[in-house]
Tab-separated table of C-alpha atoms and ligand atoms in Angstrom:
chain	number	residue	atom	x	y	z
A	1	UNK	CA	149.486	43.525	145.151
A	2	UNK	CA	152.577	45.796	144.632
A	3	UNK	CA	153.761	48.648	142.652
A	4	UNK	CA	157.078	47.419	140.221
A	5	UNK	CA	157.493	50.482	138.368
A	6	UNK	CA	156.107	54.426	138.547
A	7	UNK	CA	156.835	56.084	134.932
A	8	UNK	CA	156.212	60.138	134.159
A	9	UNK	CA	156.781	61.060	130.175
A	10	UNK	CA	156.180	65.046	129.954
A	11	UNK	CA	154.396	65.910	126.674
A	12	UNK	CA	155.599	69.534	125.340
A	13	UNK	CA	153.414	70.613	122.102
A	14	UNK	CA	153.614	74.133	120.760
A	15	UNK	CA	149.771	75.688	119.995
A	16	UNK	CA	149.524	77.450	116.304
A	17	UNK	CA	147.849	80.686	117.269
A	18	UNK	CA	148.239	82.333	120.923
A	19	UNK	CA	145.222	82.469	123.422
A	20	UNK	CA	144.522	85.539	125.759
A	21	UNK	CA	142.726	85.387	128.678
A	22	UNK	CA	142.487	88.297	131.399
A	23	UNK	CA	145.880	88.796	132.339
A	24	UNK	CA	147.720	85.763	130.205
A	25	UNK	CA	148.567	84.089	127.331
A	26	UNK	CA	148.929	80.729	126.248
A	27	UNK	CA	151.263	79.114	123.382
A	28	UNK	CA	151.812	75.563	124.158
A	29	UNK	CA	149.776	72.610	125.722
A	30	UNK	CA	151.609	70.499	128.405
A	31	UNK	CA	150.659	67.690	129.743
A	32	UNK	CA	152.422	64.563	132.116
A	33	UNK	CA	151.299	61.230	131.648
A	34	UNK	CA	151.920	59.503	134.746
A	35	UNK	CA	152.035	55.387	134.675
A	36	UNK	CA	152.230	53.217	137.680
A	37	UNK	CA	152.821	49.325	137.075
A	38	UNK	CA	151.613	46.669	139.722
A	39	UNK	CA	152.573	43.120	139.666
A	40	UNK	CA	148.943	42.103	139.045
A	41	UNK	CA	149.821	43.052	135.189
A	42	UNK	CA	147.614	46.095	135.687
A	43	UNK	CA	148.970	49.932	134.575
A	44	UNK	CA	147.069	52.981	136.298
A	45	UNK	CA	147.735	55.613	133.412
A	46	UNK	CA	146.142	59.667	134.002
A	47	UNK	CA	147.215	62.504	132.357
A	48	UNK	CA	146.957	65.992	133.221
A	49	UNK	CA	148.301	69.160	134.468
A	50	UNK	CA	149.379	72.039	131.882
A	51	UNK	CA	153.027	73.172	133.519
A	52	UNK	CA	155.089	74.594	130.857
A	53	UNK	CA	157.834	76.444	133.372
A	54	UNK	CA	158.334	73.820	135.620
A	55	UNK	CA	157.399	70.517	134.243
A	56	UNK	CA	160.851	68.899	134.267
A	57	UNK	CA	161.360	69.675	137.814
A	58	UNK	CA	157.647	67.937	138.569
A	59	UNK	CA	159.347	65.215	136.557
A	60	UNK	CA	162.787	65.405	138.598
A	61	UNK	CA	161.057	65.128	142.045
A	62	UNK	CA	158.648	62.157	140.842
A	63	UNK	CA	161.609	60.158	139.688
A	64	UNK	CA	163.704	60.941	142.497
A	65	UNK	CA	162.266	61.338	145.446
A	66	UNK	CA	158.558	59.853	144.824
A	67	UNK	CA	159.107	56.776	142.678
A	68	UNK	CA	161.821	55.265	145.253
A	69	UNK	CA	158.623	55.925	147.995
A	70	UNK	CA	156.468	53.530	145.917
A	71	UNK	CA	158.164	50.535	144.445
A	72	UNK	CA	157.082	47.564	146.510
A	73	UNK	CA	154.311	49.093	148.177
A	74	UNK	CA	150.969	47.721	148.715
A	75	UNK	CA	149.102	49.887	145.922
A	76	UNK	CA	145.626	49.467	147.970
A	77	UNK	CA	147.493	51.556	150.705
A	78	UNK	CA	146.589	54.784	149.013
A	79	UNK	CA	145.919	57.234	152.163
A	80	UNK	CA	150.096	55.469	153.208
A	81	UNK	CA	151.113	56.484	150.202
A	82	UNK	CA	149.391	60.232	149.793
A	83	UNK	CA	151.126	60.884	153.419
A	84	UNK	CA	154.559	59.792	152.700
A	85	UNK	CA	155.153	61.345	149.506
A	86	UNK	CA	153.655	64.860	151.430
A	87	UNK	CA	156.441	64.069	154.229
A	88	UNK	CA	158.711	63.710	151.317
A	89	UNK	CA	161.691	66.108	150.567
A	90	UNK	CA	161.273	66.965	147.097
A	91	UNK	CA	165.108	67.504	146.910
A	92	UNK	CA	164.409	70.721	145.190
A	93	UNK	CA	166.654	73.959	146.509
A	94	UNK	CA	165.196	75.326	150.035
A	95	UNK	CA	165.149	79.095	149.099
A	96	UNK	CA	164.486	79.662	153.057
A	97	UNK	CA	161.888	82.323	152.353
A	98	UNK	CA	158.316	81.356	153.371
A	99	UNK	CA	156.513	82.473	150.080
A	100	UNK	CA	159.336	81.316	148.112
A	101	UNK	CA	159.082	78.185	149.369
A	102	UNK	CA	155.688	77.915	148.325
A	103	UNK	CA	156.760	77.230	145.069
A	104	UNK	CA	158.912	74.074	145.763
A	105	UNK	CA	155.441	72.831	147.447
A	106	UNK	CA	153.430	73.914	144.573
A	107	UNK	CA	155.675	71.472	142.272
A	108	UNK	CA	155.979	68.714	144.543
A	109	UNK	CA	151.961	69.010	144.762
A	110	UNK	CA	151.793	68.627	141.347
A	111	UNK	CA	154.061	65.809	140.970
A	112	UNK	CA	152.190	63.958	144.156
A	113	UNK	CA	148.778	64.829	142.236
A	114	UNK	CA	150.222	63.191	138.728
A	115	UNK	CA	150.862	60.190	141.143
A	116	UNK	CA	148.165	59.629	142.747
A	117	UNK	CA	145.938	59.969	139.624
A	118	UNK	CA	147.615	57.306	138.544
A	119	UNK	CA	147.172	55.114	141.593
A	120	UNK	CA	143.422	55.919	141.605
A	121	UNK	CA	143.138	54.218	137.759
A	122	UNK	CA	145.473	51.268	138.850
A	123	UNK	CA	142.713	50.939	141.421
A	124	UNK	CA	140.034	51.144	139.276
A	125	UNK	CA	140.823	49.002	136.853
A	126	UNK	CA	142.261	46.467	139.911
A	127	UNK	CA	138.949	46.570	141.181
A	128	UNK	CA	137.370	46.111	137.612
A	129	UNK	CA	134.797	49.684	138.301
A	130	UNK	CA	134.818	52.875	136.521
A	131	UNK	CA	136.567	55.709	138.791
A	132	UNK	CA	133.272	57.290	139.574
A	133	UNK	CA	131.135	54.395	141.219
A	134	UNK	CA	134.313	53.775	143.402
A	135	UNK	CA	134.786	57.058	144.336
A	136	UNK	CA	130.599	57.361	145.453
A	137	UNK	CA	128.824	57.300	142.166
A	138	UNK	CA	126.212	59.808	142.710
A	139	UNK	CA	125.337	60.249	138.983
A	140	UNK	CA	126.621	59.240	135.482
A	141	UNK	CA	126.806	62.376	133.058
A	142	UNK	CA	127.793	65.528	134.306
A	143	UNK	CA	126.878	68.719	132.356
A	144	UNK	CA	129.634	70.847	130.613
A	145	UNK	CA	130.536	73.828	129.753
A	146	UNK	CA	132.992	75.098	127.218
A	147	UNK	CA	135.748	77.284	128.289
A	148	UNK	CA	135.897	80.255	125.656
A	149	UNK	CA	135.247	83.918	124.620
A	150	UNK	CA	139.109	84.258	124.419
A	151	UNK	CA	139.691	87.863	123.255
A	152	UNK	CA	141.667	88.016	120.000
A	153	UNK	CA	142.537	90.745	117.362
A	154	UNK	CA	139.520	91.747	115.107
A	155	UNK	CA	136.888	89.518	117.135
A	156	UNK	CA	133.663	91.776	117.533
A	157	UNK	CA	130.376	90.668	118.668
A	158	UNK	CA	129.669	88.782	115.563
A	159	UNK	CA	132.839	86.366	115.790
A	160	UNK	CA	132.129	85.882	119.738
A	161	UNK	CA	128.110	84.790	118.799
A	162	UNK	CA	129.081	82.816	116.465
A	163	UNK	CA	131.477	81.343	118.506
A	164	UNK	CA	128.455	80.679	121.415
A	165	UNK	CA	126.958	79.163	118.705
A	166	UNK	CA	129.299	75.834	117.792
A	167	UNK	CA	129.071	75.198	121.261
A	168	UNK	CA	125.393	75.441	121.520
A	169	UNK	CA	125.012	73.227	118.187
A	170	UNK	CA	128.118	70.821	119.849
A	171	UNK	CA	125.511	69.939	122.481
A	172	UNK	CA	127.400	72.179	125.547
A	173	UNK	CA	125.643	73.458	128.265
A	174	UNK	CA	126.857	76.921	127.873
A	175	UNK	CA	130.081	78.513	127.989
A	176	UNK	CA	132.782	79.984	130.979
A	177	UNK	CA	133.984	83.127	128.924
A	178	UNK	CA	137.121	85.373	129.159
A	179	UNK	CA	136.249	89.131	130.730
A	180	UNK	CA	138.652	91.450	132.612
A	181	UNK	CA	141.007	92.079	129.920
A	182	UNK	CA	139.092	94.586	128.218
A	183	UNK	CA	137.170	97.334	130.067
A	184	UNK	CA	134.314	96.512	132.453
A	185	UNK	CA	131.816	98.478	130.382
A	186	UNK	CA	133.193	96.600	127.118
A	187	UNK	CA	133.357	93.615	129.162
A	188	UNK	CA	129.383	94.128	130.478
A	189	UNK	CA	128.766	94.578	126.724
A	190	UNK	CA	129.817	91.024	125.270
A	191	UNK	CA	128.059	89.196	128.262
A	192	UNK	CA	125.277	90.838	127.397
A	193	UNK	CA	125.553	90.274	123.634
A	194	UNK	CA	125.754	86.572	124.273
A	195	UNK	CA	123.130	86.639	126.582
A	196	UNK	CA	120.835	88.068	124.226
A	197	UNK	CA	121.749	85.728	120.826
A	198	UNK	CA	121.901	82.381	123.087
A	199	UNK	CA	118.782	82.787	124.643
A	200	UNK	CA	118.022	82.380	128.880
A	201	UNK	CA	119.010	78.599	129.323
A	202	UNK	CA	122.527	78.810	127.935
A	203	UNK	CA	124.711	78.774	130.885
A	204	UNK	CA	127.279	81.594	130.830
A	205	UNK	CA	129.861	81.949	133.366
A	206	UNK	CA	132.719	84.883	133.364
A	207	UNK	CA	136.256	84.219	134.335
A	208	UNK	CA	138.327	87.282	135.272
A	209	UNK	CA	141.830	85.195	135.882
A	210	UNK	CA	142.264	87.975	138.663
A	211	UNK	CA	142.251	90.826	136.805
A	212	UNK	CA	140.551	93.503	138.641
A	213	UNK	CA	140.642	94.992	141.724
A	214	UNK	CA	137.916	94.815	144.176
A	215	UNK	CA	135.951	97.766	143.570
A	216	UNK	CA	136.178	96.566	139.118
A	217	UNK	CA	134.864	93.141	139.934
A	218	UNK	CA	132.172	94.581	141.985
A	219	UNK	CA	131.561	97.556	139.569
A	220	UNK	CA	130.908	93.970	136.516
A	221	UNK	CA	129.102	92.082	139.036
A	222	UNK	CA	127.164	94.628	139.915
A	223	UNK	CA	126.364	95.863	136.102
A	224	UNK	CA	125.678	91.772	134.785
A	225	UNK	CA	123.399	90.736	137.810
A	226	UNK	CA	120.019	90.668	135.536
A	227	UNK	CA	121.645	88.314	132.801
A	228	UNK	CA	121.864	85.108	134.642
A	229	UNK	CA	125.941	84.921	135.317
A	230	UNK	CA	126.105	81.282	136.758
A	231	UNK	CA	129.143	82.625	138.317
A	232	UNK	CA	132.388	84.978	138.729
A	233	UNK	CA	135.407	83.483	138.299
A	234	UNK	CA	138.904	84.524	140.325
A	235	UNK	CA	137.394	88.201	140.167
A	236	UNK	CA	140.275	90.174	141.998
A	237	UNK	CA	144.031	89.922	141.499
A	238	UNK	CA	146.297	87.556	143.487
A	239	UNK	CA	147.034	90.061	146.728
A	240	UNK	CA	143.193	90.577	147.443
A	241	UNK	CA	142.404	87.000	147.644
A	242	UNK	CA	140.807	86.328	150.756
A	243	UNK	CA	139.259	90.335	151.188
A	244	UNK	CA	138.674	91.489	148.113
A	245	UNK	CA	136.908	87.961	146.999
A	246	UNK	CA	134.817	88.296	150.579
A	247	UNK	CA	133.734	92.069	149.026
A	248	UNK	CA	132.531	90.768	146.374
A	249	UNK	CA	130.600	88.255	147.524
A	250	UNK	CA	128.714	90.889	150.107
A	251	UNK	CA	128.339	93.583	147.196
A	252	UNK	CA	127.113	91.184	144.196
A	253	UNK	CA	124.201	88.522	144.019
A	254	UNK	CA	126.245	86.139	141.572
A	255	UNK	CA	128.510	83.360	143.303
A	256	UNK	CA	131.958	83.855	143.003
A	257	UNK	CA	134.713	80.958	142.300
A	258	UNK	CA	138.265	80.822	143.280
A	259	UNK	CA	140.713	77.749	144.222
A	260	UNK	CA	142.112	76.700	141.188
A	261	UNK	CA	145.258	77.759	142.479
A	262	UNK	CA	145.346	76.225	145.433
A	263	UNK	CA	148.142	73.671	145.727
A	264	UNK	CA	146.566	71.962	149.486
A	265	UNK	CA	143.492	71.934	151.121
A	266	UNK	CA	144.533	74.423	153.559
A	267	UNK	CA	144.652	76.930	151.442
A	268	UNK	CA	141.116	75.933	150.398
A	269	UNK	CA	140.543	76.326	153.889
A	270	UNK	CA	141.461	79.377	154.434
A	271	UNK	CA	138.915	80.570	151.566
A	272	UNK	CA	136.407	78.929	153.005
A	273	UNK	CA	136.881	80.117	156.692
A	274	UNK	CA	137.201	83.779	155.364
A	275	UNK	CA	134.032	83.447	153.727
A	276	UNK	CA	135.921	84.324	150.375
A	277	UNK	CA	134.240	81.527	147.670
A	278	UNK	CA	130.300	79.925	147.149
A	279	UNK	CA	132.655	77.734	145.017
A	280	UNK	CA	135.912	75.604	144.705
A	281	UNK	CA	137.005	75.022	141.833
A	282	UNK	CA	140.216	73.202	142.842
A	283	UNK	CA	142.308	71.584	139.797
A	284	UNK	CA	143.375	67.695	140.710
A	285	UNK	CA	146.390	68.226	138.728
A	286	UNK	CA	147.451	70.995	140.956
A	287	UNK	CA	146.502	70.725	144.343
A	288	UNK	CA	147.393	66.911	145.284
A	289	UNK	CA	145.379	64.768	142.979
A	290	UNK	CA	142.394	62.665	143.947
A	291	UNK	CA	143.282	61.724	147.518
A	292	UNK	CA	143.645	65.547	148.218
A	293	UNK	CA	140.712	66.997	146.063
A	294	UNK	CA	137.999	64.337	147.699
A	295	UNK	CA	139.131	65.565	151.108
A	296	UNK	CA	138.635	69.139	150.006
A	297	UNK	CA	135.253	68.066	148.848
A	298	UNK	CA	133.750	67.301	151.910
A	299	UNK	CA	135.153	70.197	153.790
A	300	UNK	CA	133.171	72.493	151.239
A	301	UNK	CA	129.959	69.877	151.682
A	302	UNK	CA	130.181	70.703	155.507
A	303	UNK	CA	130.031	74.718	154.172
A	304	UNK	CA	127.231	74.164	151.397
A	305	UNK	CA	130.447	75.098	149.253
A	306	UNK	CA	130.160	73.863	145.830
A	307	UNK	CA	132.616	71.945	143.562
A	308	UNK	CA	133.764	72.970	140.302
A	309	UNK	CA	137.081	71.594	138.687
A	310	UNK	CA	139.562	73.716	136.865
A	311	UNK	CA	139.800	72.392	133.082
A	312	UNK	CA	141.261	68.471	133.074
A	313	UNK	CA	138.162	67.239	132.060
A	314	UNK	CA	139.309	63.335	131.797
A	315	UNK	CA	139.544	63.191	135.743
A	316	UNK	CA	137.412	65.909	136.447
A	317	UNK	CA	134.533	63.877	135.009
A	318	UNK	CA	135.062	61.164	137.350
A	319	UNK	CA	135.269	63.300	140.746
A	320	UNK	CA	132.128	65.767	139.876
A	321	UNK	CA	130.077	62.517	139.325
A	322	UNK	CA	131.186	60.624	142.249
A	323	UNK	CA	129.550	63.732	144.905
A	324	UNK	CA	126.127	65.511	145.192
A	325	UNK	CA	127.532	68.982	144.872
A	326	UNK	CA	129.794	68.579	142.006
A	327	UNK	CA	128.745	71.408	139.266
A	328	UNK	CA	130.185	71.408	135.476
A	329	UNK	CA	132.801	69.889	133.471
A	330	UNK	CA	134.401	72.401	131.566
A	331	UNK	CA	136.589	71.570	128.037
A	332	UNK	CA	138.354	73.642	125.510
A	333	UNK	CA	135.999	72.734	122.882
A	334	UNK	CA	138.591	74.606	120.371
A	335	UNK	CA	140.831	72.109	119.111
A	336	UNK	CA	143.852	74.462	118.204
A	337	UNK	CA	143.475	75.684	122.320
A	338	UNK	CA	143.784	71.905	122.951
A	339	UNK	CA	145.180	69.467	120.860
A	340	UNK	CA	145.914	67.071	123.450
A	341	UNK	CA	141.834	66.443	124.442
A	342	UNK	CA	140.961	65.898	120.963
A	343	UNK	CA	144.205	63.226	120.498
A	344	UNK	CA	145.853	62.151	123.524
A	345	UNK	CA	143.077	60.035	124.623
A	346	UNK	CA	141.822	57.561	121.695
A	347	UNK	CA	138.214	58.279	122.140
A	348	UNK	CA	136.939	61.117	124.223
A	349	UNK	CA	133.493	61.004	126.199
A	350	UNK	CA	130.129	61.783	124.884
A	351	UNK	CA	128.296	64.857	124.978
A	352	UNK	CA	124.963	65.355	124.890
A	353	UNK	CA	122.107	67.617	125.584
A	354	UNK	CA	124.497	69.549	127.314
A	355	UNK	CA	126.087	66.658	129.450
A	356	UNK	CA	128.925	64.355	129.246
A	357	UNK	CA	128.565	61.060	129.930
A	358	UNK	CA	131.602	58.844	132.663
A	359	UNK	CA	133.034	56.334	130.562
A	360	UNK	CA	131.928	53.156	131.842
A	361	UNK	CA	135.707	51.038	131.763
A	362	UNK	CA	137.598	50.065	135.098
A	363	UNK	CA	139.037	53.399	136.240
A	364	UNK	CA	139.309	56.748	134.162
A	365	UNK	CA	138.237	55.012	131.438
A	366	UNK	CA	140.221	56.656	128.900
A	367	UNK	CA	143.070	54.965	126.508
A	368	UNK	CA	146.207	57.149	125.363
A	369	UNK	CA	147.297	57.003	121.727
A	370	UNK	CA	150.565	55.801	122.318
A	371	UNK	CA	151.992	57.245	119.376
A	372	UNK	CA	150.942	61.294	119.773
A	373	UNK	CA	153.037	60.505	123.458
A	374	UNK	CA	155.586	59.299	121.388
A	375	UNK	CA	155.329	62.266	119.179
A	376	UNK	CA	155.460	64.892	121.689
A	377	UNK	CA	157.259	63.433	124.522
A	378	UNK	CA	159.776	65.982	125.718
A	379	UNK	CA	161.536	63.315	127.881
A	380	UNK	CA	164.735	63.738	125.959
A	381	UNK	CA	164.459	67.417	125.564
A	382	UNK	CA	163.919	68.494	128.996
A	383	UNK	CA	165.884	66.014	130.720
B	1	MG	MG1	139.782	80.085	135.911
């Protein structure tokens, strides 16, 4: 069976209010829907990724120098395919400085992860089997966790229970909250808060988004060790990486999770080898999509390194169920922080009891509305 046709449509949709995290913001929700037609009559369909600068030029270098890689192929041939579009030459500008470079990579990662997503449904659903089950299927629900605690103007303890709250009553497992843009005593203070109004079993995790330095993260860590942190999120800014995530791992009892940024798994590597994470949490959308994120997987099995996944709950779902050490799926359970989860796909999966359960259709398992990618296709915008 062949591939006829590989098809990326960039979705660009404004948010109404702004979100702030430790050292960001967010206004608009991105996503690429990525469609790859086989002559069996089949179409492998996955969405994901949340590029806003670059999107067009993840869209340039799948049209250009991807898509010409794939027509005619055998579409079974997916470790083939994964190594020639990693050989590729994105065609993007060679800035002929190392670091710079990186970036080129990090989009034609991206563009080779919205690709083989793709080719992983078209599998699927070739094969007639949910994602999961032909990926391993160690289980069938995976628990979640709701990404929140966003700081915002005027929230105070009150608005961030009550917030903890929905989620409890939406059936999440617990939460992965914002800290590190506020001080670390203030910081210490709303963990606690929640900590105290949710009750022991509500899982609360604390992303930093690399906003403090070594000796701040270890300072939190150190401060929330008695309230049952699940774990500590990118705790040290981008240039301490590797030491600074390794000295806070020796100073605080709380495991500590880094790799969504990764765009390869040698750069997971090199976290794991410096003793620098207890977990991955490497995004599919980012860091070379399914055929890349399953290798990265059992490297981390090999280190009793577990595997969380960086938002992207549609695939995530499928690759935390499909291993033994796969930990939460997270969501924005806040529709105005993501529109596209509670639209883009015409039903989302169920939650309950603090799990979500794998869809059980041939590959992802999830059909787009056709007409909000209509709606906010930025195909003629950008291009
Ligand atoms: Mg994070």
């Amino acid at each position: 069976m062949k591939i006829i046709d590989v098809r990326a449509i960039p979705l660009v949709r404004p948010l109404e209010e702004t979100f702030r995290g430790g050292t960001y913001q967010i206004t608009s929700r991105n996503t690429l829907v990525t469609e790859i037609e086989a002559d069996n009559g089949l179409v492998g369909i996955a969405f994901g990724g949340d590029e806003e600068k670059y999107q067009s030029e993840v869209v340039q270098v799948i049209e250009s120098a991807l898509r010409p890689l794939l027509i005619g192929e055998d579409l079974w041939s997916v470790e083939r395919l994964w190594d020639r579009m990693f050989q590729a030459d994105p065609g993007l500008e060679n800035r002929g400085i190392h670091t710079l470079d990186l970036l080129n990579k990090a989009i034609q990662m991206q563009a080779i992860a919205a690709v083989d997503n793709a080719l992983w449904d078209l599998l699927g659903k070739s094969y007639g089997v949910p994602l999961y089950k032909l990926l391993g299927g160690f289980r069938d629900r995976v628990p979640v966790i709701a990404i929140g605690g966003y700081y915002a103007d005027g929230k105070g303890d009150k608005e961030l229970i009550e917030e903890m709250r929905g989620y409890q009553a939406a059936g999440l497992a617990g939460v992965k909250m914002k800290v590190g843009r506020a001080t670390v005593k203030e910081d210490v203070h709303r963990v606690r808060v929640v900590r105290e109004a949710l009750g022991q079993e509500f899982v609360i995790a604390c992303d930093a988004n690399q906003a403090w330095v070594p000796e701040d993260a270890i300072r939190f860590g150190g401060a929330v060790e008695d309230l049952g942190v699940r774990w500590l999120e990118e705790p040290v800014v981008w240039y301490e990486q590797l030491r600074g995530l390794r000295q806070v791992r020796q100073a605080v009892k709380i495991p500590v999770v880094a790799g969504q940024g990764e765009i390869s798994r040698f750069g997971c590597r090199d976290l794991i080898l410096n003793e620098a994470v207890d977990i991955l949490n490497v995004d599919v959308t980012i860091a070379g999509g399914i055929t890349e994120w399953r290798r990265i997987a059992a490297m981390a099995s090999m280190f009793g390194i577990g595997m969380a996944h960086h938002e992207e709950p549609q695939v995530a779902l499928h690759l935390l169920a499909s291993i033994p050490h796969g930990l939460y799926v997270e969501i924005f359970p806040n529709p105005e922080r993501d529109p596209m989860w509670f639209d883009l796909p015409v039903k989302q999966p169920e939650i309950q009891g603090g799990y979500m359960k794998v869809p059980q259709c041939p590959g992802l398992g999830i059909d787009l509305d056709q007409e909000i990618i209509a709606k906010y296709s930025a195909k003629s915008k950008v291009l």
